[in-house]
């Protein structure tokens, strides 16, 4: 049996920041994302007659160290679904590091999809979202297209994403501004854990997310672009306030991150639609409209010499190819 | 009658961020500072036969607009102490903008001291601290030298600073790293107000300050330099987390601010004593020891070309000259 699944990456507008259960990757709060069309992972799975899995990434066989996270995941899945087969996993990532997105969301969503198909588990999308979440929390959201909410839940069976609007007729485009810098020093897993354990503000983050989720869902229903942008920007900055107030304090911001935040404000002062969101790294993703996109891109390229910009539109859920 | 008072500026190690009463400048929390020896204001007061005050700053007569804050303050003081005299106020600020310190703390402390002397109000230092606070909250602390705590209180009479240790035998030196940049866009008054009103994390800030005050006072008593540095840095970063989580989000950080924060961490990784504190602007003040100071200064000058550094030691309370 050989099957290939394709899953797209997503950008969280209401961030996932903090696990209440590490083993099952259960978050403290719901989160809400937009699936993107530009960055995706294709994962081909073949059942092999072996007691070891073989994994290739971008046509290069990985060693056990590089593989560790995927091998652990496959062990978990074998236990959960009571089978013994081993796989050849051939993954091609169309999420270049230079685009400023993590590949774990699209990667584990594609892998979950490929397992479901290859092993004919007949999972529905909710079950598939759970399977993807077992690999990476944000992968639970990449099962669906458009706007997606991940319900925190309180057990493996109750923590999954669900679609809010899979094909929204909404004029939003994402511009990723990528800073040329070495990779982040604090993984999002460690960053979350430090924030949960040591930020005096974490309890209020949980309350904040609950109210901003309600607000952004109303704004999505009304297609209120400005409101969506405002809430997303505030939510992201509040997440970064958790890192700054962790003890010891840390930040994912690079000097250029601050400059891009300034630029986004300057653009709004000029009447150009632009809102910033930032994940666990120095790059800034700017929420634009089709109309503002070119102005935003031009202004950024004028102001900053050492960045790349990449455009992404709203994308769809998992596909089988 | 002519008298001259000199007051020094101070740096808050536990920040004052948020007024519960604007008219009386009553803060939500206590705060704790170190008075510095390097930056000060000399204010000469003369009672004049006029129904208007005349104010000069650095030998230049100010117009009513530039003066507004001082004239309002003098009106308040006349009302509080039931007198009608007007003054010629000659202020010389030895707090260059390029040193990265606000002059309002030393300025209003010196003015309060000069009023007390000129009008022979015979205020004790507690009453003098209250009088200074009426001009600028942080001025209440500049009445004393060394480590000073401002007690929030809940009325004009109960909100004043008191000395913790006026002549601490402790090996701390402050290095102010001044970024060459235009002045801040959001005043600390507005920044505080926005944080109090809109940051979902503000209630936890109040709790945090209470516990960090206890900890830093213990560390001061034990002369535990590392603990003092750690608490001061965390408190400052948490204050800036309040601006980031305000709605709309804002920050006093410039791109170079982030670079200096990175440098301070790099220095600690090299085993060099350095902790950062930041007020309502882009400049970073680095808490050093006499031993680490030169290494810190050298490293910063190697890494950054467009900054000035200024050294300050522990200073004394208000003086009459």
Short mmCIF file of C-alpha atoms in Angstrom, two decimals, chain A residues 74-260:
data_model
loop_
_atom_site.label_atom_id
_atom_site.label_comp_id
_atom_site.label_asym_id
_atom_site.label_seq_id
_atom_site.Cartn_x
_atom_site.Cartn_y
_atom_site.Cartn_z
CA UNK A 74 4.80 6.39 14.51
CA UNK A 75 5.27 4.32 17.69
CA UNK A 76 2.46 6.27 19.36
CA UNK A 77 0.17 5.75 16.37
CA UNK A 78 0.91 2.00 16.26
CA UNK A 79 -0.04 1.74 19.91
CA UNK A 80 -3.19 3.86 19.52
CA UNK A 81 -4.45 1.91 16.51
CA UNK A 82 -3.06 -1.50 17.49
CA UNK A 83 -1.09 -2.36 14.39
CA UNK A 84 2.53 -3.38 13.90
CA UNK A 85 3.37 -2.28 10.37
CA UNK A 86 6.42 -0.19 9.68
CA UNK A 87 6.63 2.43 6.97
CA UNK A 88 8.79 4.10 4.45
CA UNK A 89 7.95 7.79 4.88
CA UNK A 90 8.92 10.06 1.99
CA UNK A 91 8.32 13.67 2.86
CA UNK A 92 8.78 16.62 0.57
CA UNK A 93 8.46 19.94 2.31
CA UNK A 94 7.31 22.91 0.28
CA UNK A 95 7.73 25.11 3.35
CA UNK A 96 11.12 26.67 2.76
CA UNK A 97 12.84 27.82 5.96
CA UNK A 98 13.24 31.12 4.17
CA UNK A 99 9.47 31.60 4.20
CA UNK A 100 9.36 31.95 7.95
CA UNK A 101 6.84 29.21 8.64
CA UNK A 102 7.21 26.09 10.72
CA UNK A 103 6.80 22.88 8.73
CA UNK A 104 5.56 20.80 11.67
CA UNK A 105 1.91 21.80 11.15
CA UNK A 106 1.77 20.76 7.49
CA UNK A 107 4.21 17.90 8.11
CA UNK A 108 2.29 16.06 10.80
CA UNK A 109 -1.08 16.77 9.15
CA UNK A 110 0.21 15.18 5.91
CA UNK A 111 1.71 12.25 7.80
CA UNK A 112 -1.54 11.65 9.71
CA UNK A 113 -3.48 11.78 6.45
CA UNK A 114 -1.08 9.37 4.74
CA UNK A 115 -1.31 6.90 7.67
CA UNK A 116 -5.10 7.04 7.56
CA UNK A 117 -5.13 6.28 3.85
CA UNK A 118 -2.37 3.69 3.79
CA UNK A 119 -3.69 1.76 6.78
CA UNK A 120 -7.32 2.35 5.72
CA UNK A 121 -8.23 3.50 9.21
CA UNK A 122 -11.32 5.27 7.81
CA UNK A 123 -10.94 8.16 10.22
CA UNK A 124 -13.31 11.08 9.81
CA UNK A 125 -11.75 14.55 9.76
CA UNK A 126 -12.23 15.05 13.48
CA UNK A 127 -10.36 11.83 14.22
CA UNK A 128 -7.73 12.80 11.67
CA UNK A 129 -7.27 16.15 13.41
CA UNK A 130 -6.66 14.27 16.66
CA UNK A 131 -4.12 12.00 14.95
CA UNK A 132 -2.31 15.04 13.52
CA UNK A 133 -2.35 16.75 16.94
CA UNK A 134 -0.50 13.76 18.41
CA UNK A 135 2.43 14.80 16.20
CA UNK A 136 2.27 18.56 16.57
CA UNK A 137 -0.42 20.68 18.20
CA UNK A 138 -0.82 23.13 15.33
CA UNK A 139 -1.05 20.24 12.83
CA UNK A 140 -4.55 19.55 14.15
CA UNK A 141 -5.67 22.73 12.36
CA UNK A 142 -4.08 21.93 8.99
CA UNK A 143 -6.65 19.19 8.30
CA UNK A 144 -9.09 21.94 7.28
CA UNK A 145 -8.94 24.88 4.90
CA UNK A 146 -9.79 28.52 5.62
CA UNK A 147 -10.55 29.60 9.17
CA UNK A 148 -10.13 26.77 11.67
CA UNK A 149 -10.59 26.56 15.44
CA UNK A 150 -8.73 24.04 17.58
CA UNK A 151 -10.86 23.12 20.59
CA UNK A 152 -8.56 22.61 23.59
CA UNK A 153 -10.52 19.69 25.06
CA UNK A 154 -9.34 17.77 28.10
CA UNK A 155 -8.36 14.36 26.71
CA UNK A 156 -6.92 12.85 23.55
CA UNK A 157 -10.45 12.27 22.22
CA UNK A 158 -11.79 15.76 22.90
CA UNK A 159 -8.94 17.94 21.60
CA UNK A 160 -9.35 18.54 17.86
CA UNK A 161 -9.82 21.25 15.29
CA UNK A 162 -13.04 22.08 13.50
CA UNK A 163 -13.71 24.28 10.51
CA UNK A 164 -15.13 27.78 11.02
CA UNK A 165 -15.35 28.67 7.33
CA UNK A 166 -13.41 26.49 4.91
CA UNK A 167 -13.78 28.73 1.85
CA UNK A 168 -14.25 32.21 3.25
CA UNK A 169 -15.12 34.92 0.75
CA UNK A 170 -12.88 37.40 2.46
CA UNK A 171 -10.25 39.75 1.14
CA UNK A 172 -7.24 38.76 3.24
CA UNK A 173 -3.71 38.06 2.00
CA UNK A 174 -0.70 37.26 4.14
CA UNK A 175 2.71 38.78 3.55
CA UNK A 176 5.48 36.96 5.37
CA UNK A 177 8.48 39.19 6.06
CA UNK A 178 11.49 37.01 6.62
CA UNK A 179 14.50 38.32 8.46
CA UNK A 180 17.80 36.88 7.36
CA UNK A 181 18.98 35.47 10.63
CA UNK A 182 20.06 32.21 12.15
CA UNK A 183 17.27 29.96 13.43
CA UNK A 184 15.51 30.64 16.72
CA UNK A 185 17.30 29.74 19.92
CA UNK A 186 14.30 28.79 22.02
CA UNK A 187 11.94 26.20 20.54
CA UNK A 188 8.25 27.00 20.75
CA UNK A 189 7.85 23.96 23.03
CA UNK A 190 10.37 25.34 25.52
CA UNK A 191 9.12 28.90 25.11
CA UNK A 192 5.56 27.83 25.92
CA UNK A 193 6.67 25.82 28.91
CA UNK A 194 8.72 28.70 30.33
CA UNK A 195 5.81 31.09 29.81
CA UNK A 196 3.29 28.81 31.50
CA UNK A 197 5.57 28.09 34.45
CA UNK A 198 7.06 31.52 35.10
CA UNK A 199 5.07 34.37 33.55
CA UNK A 200 2.92 36.05 36.21
CA UNK A 201 0.61 37.03 33.37
CA UNK A 202 -0.15 33.51 32.08
CA UNK A 203 -3.45 33.05 33.97
CA UNK A 204 -4.80 36.22 32.34
CA UNK A 205 -3.66 34.98 28.91
CA UNK A 206 -6.11 32.09 29.23
CA UNK A 207 -8.95 34.54 29.94
CA UNK A 208 -7.82 36.85 27.14
CA UNK A 209 -7.82 34.09 24.52
CA UNK A 210 -11.35 33.06 25.47
CA UNK A 211 -12.68 36.57 24.87
CA UNK A 212 -10.62 37.30 21.75
CA UNK A 213 -11.77 34.02 20.20
CA UNK A 214 -15.38 35.05 20.56
CA UNK A 215 -14.64 38.47 19.12
CA UNK A 216 -12.68 37.24 16.13
CA UNK A 217 -15.30 34.64 15.25
CA UNK A 218 -17.91 37.40 15.19
CA UNK A 219 -15.57 39.53 13.06
CA UNK A 220 -15.02 36.61 10.65
CA UNK A 221 -18.78 36.06 10.36
CA UNK A 222 -19.24 39.77 9.57
CA UNK A 223 -16.15 39.85 7.30
CA UNK A 224 -14.94 42.80 9.38
CA UNK A 225 -11.34 42.88 8.13
CA UNK A 226 -10.18 45.68 10.39
CA UNK A 227 -11.51 43.95 13.49
CA UNK A 228 -9.86 40.66 12.45
CA UNK A 229 -6.55 42.49 12.01
CA UNK A 230 -6.81 44.36 15.30
CA UNK A 231 -7.63 41.26 17.32
CA UNK A 232 -4.95 39.14 15.64
CA UNK A 233 -2.28 41.78 16.23
CA UNK A 234 -3.22 42.28 19.87
CA UNK A 235 -3.34 38.55 20.50
CA UNK A 236 0.11 38.00 18.99
CA UNK A 237 1.70 40.87 20.91
CA UNK A 238 0.13 39.59 24.13
CA UNK A 239 1.68 36.17 23.46
CA UNK A 240 5.06 37.87 23.14
CA UNK A 241 4.34 39.77 26.36
CA UNK A 242 4.28 36.32 28.00
CA UNK A 243 7.85 35.64 26.89
CA UNK A 244 9.02 39.07 28.05
CA UNK A 245 7.44 38.52 31.46
CA UNK A 246 8.70 34.94 31.81
CA UNK A 247 11.41 34.51 34.44
CA UNK A 248 14.08 34.76 33.21
CA UNK A 249 12.67 37.03 30.54
CA UNK A 250 13.19 36.09 26.89
CA UNK A 251 12.02 37.26 23.51
CA UNK A 252 11.72 35.90 19.99
CA UNK A 253 12.06 39.43 18.63
CA UNK A 254 15.14 40.41 16.67
CA UNK A 255 16.01 44.09 16.22
CA UNK A 256 14.43 43.97 12.75
CA UNK A 257 11.21 42.60 14.27
CA UNK A 258 10.75 45.89 16.12
CA UNK A 259 11.45 47.83 12.94
CA UNK A 260 8.80 45.85 11.05
#
